[in-house]
XYZ file of N, CA, C and O in Angstrom:
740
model
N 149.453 66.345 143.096
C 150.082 67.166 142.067
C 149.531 68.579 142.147
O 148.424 68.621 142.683
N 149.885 69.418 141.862
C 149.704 70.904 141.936
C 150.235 71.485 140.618
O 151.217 71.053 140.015
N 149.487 72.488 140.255
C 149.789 73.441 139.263
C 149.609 74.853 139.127
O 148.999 75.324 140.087
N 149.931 75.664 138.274
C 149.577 76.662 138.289
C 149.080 77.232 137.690
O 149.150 76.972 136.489
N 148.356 78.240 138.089
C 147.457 79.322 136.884
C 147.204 80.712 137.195
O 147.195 81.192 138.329
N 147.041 81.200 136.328
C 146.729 82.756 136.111
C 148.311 83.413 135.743
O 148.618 84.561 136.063
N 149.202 82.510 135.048
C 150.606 83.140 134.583
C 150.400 83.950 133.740
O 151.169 84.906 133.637
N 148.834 83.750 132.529
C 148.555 84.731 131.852
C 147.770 85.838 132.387
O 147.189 86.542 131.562
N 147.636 86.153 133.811
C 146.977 87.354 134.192
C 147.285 88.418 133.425
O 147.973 88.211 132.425
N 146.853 89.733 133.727
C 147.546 90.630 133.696
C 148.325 91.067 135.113
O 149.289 91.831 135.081
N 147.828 90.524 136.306
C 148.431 90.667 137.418
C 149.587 89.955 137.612
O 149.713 89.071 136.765
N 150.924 90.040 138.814
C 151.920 88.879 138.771
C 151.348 87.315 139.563
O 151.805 86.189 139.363
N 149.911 87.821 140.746
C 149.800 86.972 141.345
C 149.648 85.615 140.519
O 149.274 85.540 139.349
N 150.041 84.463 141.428
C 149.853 83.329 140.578
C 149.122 82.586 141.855
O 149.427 82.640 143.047
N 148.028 81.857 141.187
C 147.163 81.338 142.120
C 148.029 79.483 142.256
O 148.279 78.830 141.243
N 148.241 79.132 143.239
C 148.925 77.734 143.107
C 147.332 76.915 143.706
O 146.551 77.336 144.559
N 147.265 75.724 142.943
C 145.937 74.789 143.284
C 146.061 73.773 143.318
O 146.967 73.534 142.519
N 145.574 72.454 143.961
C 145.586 71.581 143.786
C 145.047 70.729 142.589
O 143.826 70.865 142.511
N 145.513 69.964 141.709
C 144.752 69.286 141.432
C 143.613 68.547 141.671
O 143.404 68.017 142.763
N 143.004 68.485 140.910
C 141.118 67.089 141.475
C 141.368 65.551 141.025
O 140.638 64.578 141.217
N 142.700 65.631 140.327
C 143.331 64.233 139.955
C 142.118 63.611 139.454
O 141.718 64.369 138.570
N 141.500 62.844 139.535
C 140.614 61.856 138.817
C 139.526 62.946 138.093
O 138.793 62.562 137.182
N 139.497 64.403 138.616
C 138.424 65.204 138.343
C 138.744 65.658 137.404
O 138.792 66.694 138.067
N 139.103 66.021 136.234
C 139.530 66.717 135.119
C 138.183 67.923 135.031
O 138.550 69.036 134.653
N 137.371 67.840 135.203
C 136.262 68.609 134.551
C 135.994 69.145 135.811
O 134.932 69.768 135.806
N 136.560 69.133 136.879
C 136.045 69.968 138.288
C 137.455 71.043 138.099
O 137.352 72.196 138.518
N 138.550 70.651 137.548
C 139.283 71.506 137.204
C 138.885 73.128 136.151
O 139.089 74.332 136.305
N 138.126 72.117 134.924
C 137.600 73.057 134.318
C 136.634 74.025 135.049
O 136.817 75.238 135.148
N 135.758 73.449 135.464
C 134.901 74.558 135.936
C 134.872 74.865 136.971
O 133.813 75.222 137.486
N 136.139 74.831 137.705
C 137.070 76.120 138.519
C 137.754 76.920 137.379
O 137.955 78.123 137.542
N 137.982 76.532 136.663
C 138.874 77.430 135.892
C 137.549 78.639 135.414
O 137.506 79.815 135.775
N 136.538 77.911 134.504
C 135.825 78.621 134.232
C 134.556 79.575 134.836
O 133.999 80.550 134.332
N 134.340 78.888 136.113
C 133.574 79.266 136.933
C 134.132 80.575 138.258
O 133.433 81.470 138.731
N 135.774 80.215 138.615
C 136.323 81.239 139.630
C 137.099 81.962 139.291
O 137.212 83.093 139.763
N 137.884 81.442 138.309
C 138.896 81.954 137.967
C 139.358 83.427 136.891
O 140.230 84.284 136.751
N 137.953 82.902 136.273
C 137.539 84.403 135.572
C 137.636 85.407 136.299
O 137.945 86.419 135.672
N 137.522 85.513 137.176
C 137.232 86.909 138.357
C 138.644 87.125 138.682
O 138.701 88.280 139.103
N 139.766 86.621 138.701
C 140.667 86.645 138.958
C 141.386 87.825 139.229
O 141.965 87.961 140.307
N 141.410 89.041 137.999
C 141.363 90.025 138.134
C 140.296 91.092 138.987
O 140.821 91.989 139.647
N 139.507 91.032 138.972
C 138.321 91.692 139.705
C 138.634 91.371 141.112
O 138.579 92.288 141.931
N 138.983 90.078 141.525
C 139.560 90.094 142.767
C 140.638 90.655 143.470
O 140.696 90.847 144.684
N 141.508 90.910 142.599
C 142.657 91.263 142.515
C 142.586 93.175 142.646
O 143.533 93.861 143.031
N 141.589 93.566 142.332
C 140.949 94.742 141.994
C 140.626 95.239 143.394
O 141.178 96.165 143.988
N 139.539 94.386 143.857
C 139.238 94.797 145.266
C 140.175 94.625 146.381
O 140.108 95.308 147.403
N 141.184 93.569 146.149
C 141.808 93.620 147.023
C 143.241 94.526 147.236
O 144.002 94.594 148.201
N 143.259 95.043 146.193
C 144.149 96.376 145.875
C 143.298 97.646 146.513
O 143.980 98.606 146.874
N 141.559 97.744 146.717
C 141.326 98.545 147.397
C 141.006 98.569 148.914
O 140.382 99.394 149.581
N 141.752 97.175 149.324
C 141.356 96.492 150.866
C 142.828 96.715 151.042
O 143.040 97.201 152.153
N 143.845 96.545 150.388
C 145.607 97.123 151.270
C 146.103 97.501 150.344
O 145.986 97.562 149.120
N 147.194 97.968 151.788
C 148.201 99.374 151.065
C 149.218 99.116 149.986
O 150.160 99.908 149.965
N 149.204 98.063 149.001
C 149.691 98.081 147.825
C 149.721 96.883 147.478
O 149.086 95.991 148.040
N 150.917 96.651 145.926
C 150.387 95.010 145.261
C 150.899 94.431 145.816
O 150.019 93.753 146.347
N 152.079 93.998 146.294
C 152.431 93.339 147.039
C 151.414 92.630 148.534
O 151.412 91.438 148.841
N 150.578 93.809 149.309
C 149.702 92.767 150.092
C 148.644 92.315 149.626
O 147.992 91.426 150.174
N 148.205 93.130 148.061
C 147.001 92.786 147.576
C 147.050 91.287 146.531
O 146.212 90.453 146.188
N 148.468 91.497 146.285
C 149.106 89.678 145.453
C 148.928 88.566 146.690
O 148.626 87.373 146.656
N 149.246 89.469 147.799
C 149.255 87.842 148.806
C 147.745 87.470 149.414
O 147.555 86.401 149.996
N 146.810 88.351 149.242
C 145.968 88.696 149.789
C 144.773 87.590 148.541
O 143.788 86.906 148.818
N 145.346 87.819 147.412
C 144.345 87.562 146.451
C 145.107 85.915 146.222
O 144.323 85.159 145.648
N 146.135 85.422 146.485
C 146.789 83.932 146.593
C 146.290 83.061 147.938
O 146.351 81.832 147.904
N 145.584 84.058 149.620
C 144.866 83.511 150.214
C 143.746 83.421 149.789
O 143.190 82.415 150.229
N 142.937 84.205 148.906
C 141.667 84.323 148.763
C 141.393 83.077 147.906
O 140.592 82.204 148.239
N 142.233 83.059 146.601
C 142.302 81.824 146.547
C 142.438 80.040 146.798
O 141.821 79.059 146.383
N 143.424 80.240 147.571
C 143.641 79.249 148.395
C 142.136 78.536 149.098
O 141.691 77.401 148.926
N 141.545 79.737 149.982
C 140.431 79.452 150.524
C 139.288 78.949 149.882
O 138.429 78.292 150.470
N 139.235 79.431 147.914
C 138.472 78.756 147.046
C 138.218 77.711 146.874
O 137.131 77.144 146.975
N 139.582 77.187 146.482
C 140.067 75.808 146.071
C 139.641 74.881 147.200
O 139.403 73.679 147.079
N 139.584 75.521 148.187
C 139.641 74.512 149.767
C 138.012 73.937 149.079
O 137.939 72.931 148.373
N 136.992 74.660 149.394
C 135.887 74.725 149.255
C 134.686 74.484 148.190
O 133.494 74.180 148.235
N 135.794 74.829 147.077
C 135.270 74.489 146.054
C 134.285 73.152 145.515
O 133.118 73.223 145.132
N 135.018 72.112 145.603
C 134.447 70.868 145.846
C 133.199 70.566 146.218
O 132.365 70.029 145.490
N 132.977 71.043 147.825
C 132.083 70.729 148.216
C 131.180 71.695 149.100
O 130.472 71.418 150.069
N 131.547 73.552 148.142
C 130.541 74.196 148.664
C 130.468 75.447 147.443
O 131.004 76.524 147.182
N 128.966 74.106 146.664
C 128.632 75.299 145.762
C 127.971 76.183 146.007
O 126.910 76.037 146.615
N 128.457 77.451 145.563
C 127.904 78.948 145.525
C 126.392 79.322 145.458
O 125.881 80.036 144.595
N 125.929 78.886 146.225
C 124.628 79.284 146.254
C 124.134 80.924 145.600
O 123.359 81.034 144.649
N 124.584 81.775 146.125
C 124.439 82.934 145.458
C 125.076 83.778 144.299
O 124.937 84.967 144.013
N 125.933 82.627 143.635
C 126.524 83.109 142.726
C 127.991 83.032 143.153
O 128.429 83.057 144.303
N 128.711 82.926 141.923
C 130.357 83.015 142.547
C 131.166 83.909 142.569
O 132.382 83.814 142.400
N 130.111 85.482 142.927
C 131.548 86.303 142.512
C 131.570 86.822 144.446
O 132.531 87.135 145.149
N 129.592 86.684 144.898
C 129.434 86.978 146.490
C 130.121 85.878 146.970
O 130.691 86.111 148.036
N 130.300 84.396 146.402
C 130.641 83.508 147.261
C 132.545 84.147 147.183
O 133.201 84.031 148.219
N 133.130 84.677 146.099
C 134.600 84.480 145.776
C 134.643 86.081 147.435
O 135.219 86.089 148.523
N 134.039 86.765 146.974
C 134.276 87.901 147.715
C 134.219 87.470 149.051
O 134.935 88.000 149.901
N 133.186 86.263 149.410
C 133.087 86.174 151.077
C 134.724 85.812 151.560
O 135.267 86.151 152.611
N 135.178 85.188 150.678
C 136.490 84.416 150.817
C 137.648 85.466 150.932
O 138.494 85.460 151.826
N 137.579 86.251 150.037
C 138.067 88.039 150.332
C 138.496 88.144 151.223
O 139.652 87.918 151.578
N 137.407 88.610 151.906
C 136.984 89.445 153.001
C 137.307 88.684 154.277
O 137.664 89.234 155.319
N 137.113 87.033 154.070
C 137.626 86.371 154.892
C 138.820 86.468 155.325
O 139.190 86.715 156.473
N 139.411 86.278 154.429
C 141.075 86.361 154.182
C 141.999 87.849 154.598
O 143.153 88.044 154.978
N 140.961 88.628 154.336
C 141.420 90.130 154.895
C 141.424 89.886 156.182
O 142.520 89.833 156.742
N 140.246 89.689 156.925
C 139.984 89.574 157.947
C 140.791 89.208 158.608
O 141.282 90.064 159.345
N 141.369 87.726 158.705
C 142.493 87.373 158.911
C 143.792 87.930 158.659
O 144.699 87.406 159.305
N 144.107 88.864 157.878
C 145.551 89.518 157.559
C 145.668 90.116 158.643
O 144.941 90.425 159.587
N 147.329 90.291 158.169
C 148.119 91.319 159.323
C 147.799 92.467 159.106
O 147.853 93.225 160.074
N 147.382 92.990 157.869
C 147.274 94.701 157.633
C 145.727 94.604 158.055
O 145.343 95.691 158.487
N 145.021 93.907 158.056
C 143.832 94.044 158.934
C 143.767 95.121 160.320
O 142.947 96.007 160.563
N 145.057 94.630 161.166
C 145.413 94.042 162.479
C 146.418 95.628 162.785
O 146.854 95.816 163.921
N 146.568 96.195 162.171
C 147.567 97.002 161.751
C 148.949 96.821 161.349
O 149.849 97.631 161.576
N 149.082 95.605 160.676
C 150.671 95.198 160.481
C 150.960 96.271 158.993
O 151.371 97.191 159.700
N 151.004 96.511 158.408
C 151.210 97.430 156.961
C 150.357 98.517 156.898
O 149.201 98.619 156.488
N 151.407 99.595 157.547
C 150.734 101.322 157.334
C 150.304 101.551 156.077
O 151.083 101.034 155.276
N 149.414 102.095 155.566
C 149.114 103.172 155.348
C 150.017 103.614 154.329
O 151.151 103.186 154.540
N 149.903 104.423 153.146
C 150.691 105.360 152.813
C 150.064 106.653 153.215
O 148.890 106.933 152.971
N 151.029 107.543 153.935
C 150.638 109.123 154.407
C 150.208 109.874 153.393
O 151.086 110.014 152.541
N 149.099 110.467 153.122
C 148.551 111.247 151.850
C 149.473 112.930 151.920
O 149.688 113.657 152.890
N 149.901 113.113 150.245
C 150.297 114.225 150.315
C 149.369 115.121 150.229
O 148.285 114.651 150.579
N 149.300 116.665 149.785
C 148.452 117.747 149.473
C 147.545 117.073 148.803
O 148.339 116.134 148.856
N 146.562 116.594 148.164
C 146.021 116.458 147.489
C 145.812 117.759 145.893
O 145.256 118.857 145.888
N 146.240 117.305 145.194
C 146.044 118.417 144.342
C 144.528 118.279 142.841
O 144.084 119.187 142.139
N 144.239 117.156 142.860
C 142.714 117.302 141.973
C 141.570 116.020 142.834
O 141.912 114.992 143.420
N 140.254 116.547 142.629
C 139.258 115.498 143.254
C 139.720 114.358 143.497
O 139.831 113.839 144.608
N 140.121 113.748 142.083
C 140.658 112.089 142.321
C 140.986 111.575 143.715
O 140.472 110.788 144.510
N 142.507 112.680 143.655
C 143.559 112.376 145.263
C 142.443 112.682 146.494
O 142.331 112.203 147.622
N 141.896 113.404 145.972
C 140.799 114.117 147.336
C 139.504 112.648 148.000
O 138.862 112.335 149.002
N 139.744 112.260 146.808
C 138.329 111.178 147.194
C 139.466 109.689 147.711
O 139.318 108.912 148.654
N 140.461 109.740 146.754
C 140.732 108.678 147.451
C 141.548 108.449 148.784
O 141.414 107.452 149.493
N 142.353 109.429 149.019
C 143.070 109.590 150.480
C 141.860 109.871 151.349
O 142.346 110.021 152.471
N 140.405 110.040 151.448
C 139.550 110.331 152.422
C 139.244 108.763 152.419
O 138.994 108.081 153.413
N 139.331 108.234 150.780
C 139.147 106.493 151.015
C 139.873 105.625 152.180
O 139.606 104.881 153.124
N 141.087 106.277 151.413
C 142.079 105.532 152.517
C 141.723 105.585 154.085
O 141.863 104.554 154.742
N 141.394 106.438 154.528
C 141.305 107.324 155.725
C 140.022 106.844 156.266
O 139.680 107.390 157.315
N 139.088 105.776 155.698
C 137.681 105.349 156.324
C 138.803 104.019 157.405
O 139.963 103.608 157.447
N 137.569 103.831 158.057
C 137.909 102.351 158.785
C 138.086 101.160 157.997
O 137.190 100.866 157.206
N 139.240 100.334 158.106
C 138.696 99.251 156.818
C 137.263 98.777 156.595
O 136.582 99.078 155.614
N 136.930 98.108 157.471
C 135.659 97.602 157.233
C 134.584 98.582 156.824
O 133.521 97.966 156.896
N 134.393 99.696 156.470
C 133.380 100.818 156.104
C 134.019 100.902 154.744
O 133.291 101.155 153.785
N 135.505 100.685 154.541
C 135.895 100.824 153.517
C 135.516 99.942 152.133
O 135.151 100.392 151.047
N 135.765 98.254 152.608
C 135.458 97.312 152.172
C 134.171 97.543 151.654
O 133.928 97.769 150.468
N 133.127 97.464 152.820
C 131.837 97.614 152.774
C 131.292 98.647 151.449
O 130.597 98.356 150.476
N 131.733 99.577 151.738
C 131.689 100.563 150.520
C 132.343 99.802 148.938
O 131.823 99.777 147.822
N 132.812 99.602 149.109
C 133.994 98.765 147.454
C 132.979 97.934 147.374
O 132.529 97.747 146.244
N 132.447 97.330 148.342
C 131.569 96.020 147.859
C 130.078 96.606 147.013
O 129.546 96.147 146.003
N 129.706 97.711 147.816
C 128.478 97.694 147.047
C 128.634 99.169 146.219
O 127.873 99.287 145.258
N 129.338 100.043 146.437
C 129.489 101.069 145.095
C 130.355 100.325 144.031
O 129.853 100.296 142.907
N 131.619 99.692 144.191
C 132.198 99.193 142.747
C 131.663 97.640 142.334
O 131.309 97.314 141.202
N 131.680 97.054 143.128
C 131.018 95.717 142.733
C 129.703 95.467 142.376
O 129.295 94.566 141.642
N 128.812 96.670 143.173
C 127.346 96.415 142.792
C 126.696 95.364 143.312
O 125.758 94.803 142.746
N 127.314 94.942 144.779
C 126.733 93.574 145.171
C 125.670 94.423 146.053
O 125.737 95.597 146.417
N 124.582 93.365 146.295
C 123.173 93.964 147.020
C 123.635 94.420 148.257
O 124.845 94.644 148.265
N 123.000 94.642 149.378
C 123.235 95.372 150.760
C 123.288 93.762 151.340
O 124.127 93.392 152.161
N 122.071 92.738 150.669
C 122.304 91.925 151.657
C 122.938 90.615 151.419
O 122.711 89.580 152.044
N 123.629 90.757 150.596
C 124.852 89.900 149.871
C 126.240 90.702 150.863
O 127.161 90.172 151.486
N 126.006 91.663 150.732
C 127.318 92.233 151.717
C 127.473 92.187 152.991
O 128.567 92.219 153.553
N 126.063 92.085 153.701
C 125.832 91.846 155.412
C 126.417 90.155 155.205
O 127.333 89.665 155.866
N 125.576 89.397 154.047
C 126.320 88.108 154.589
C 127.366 87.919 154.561
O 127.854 87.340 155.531
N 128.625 88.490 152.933
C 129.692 88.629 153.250
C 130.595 89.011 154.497
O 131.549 88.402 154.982
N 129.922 90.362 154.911
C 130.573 90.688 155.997
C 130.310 90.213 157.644
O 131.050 90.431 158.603
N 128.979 89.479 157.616
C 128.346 89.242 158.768
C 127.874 90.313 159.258
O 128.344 90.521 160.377
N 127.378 90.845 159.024
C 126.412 91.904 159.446
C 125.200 91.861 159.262
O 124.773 91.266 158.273
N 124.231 92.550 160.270
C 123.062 92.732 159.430
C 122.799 93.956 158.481
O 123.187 95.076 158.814
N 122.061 93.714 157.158
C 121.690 94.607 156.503
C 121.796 96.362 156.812
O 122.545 97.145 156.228
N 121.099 96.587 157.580
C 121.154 98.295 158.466
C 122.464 98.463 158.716
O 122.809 99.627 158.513
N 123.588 97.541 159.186
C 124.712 97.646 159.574
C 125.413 98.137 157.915
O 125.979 99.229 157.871
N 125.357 97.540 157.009
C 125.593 98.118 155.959
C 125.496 98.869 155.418
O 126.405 99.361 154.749
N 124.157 99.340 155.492
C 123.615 100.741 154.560
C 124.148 101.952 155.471
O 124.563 102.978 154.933
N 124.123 101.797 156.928
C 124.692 102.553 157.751
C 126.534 102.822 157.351
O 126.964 103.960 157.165
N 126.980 102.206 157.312
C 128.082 102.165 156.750
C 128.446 102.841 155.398
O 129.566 103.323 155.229
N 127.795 102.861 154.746
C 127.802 103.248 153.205
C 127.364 104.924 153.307
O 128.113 105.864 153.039
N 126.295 104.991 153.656
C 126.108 106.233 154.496
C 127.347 107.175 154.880
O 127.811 108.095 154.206
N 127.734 106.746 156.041
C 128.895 107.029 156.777
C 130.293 107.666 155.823
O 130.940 108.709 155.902
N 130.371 106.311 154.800
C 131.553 106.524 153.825
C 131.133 107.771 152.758
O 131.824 108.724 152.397
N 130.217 107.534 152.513
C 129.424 108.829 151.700
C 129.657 110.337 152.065
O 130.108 111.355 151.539
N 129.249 110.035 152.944
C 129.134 111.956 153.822
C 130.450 111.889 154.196
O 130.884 113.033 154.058
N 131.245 111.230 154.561
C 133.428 111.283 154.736
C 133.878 111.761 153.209
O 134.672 112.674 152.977
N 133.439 111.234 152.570
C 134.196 111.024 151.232
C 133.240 112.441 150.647
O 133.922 112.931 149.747
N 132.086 113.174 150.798
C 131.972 114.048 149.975
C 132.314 115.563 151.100
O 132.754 116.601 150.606
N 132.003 115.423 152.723
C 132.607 116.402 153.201
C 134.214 116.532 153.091
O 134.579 117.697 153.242
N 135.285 115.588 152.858
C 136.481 115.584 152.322
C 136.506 116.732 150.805
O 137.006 117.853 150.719
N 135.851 116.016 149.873
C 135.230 116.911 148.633
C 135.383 118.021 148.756
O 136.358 118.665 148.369
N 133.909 118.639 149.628
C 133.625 120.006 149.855
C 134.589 120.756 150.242
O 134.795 121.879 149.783
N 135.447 120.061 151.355
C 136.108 120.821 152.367
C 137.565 121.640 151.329
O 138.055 122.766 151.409
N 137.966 120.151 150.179
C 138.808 120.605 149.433
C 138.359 121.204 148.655
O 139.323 121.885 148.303
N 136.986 121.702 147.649
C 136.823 122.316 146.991
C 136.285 123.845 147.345
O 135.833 124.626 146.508
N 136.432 124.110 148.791
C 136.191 125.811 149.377
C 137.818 126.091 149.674
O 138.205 127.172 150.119
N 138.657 125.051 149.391
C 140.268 126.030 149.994
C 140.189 126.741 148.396
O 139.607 126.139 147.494
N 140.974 128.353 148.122
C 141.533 128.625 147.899
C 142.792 128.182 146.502
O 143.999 127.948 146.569
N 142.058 128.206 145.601
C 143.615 127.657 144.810
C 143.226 125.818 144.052
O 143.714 125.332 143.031
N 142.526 125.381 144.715
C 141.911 123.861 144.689
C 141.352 123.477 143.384
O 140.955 122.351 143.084
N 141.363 124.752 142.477
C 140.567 124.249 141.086
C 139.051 124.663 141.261
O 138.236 124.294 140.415
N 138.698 125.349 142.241
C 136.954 125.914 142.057
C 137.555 127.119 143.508
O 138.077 128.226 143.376
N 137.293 126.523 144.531
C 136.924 127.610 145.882
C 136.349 128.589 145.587
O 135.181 128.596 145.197
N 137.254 129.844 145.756
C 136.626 130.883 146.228
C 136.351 131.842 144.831
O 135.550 132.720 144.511
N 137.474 131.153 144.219
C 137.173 131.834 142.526
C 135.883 131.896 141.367
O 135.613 132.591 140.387
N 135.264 130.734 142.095
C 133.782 130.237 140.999
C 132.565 131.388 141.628
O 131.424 131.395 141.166
């Protein structure tokens, strides 16, 4: 039997799961234990592709891959590094990974916001990810090497990297001319 949940998201994705049939209470605490994040997943994976549509299908594999596992691989480090490894897994595996789903082409940028995030767009995914994981999520460096398989240095190196992209982007827009500071301050 199968059912569904998260119709009350605020997102459209709907996570489809199996039942635990004899398990009633392994149901619950999937519900209460993964499912909470639901949104937050849904969050990052809106900042891993180019819109809701791959980030709905993206966050219905991520799920999927939960449910698989759930059972019989508890979260040792907590369930939001274990929900994210599954993420990232699942990205990994996508077509927009791979280059199947461009990109949206950034226009002028006209205030910081657009400025920081079209330089976002514009990292490598994986520097990108890497970055979402530990500036918005706040997960450790080495919660994210295991997520990502990396080692540690490989991360902070990365974060680094996205840092100095994302604030020489900044700079570069805040010396043109006209930009809301340049040459006028």
């Amino acid at each position: 039997m199968r059912d569904v949940v998260g119709e009350e998201s605020d997102m459209s994705t709907m996570v489809v799961r199996p039942s635990y049939g004899d398990a009633p209470s392994e149901d619950r605490r999937f519900e209460r234990d993964v499912l909470v994040h639901l949104d937050r997943v849904y969050a990052g994976a809106r900042w891993m592709t180019s819109g809701q549509a791959a980030a709905e299908e993206l966050v219905g594999r991520t799920f999927e891959r939960a449910v698989r596992d759930f059972h019989w691989a508890r979260p040792a480090g907590g369930v939001v590094p274990w929900l994210y490894g599954h993420l990232v897994g699942a990205w990994f595996d996508s077509q927009e990974l791979r280059g199947g789903a461009p990109r949206s082409v950034p226009s002028a940028p006209t205030s910081p916001d657009e400025v920081i995030r079209d330089a976002k767009d514009a990292l490598a995914p994986i520097v990108r990810v890497t970055l979402y994981l530990v500036e918005v999520e706040n997960l450790s460096v080495d919660e994210v090497a295991r997520i990502t398989e990396v080692p540690p240095g490989i991360v902070e190196s990365r974060v680094r990297r996205a840092h100095r992209r994302l604030a020489d982007q900044l700079k570069s827009w805040l010396d043109q001319p006209g930009s809301g500071r340049g040459s006028e301050v």
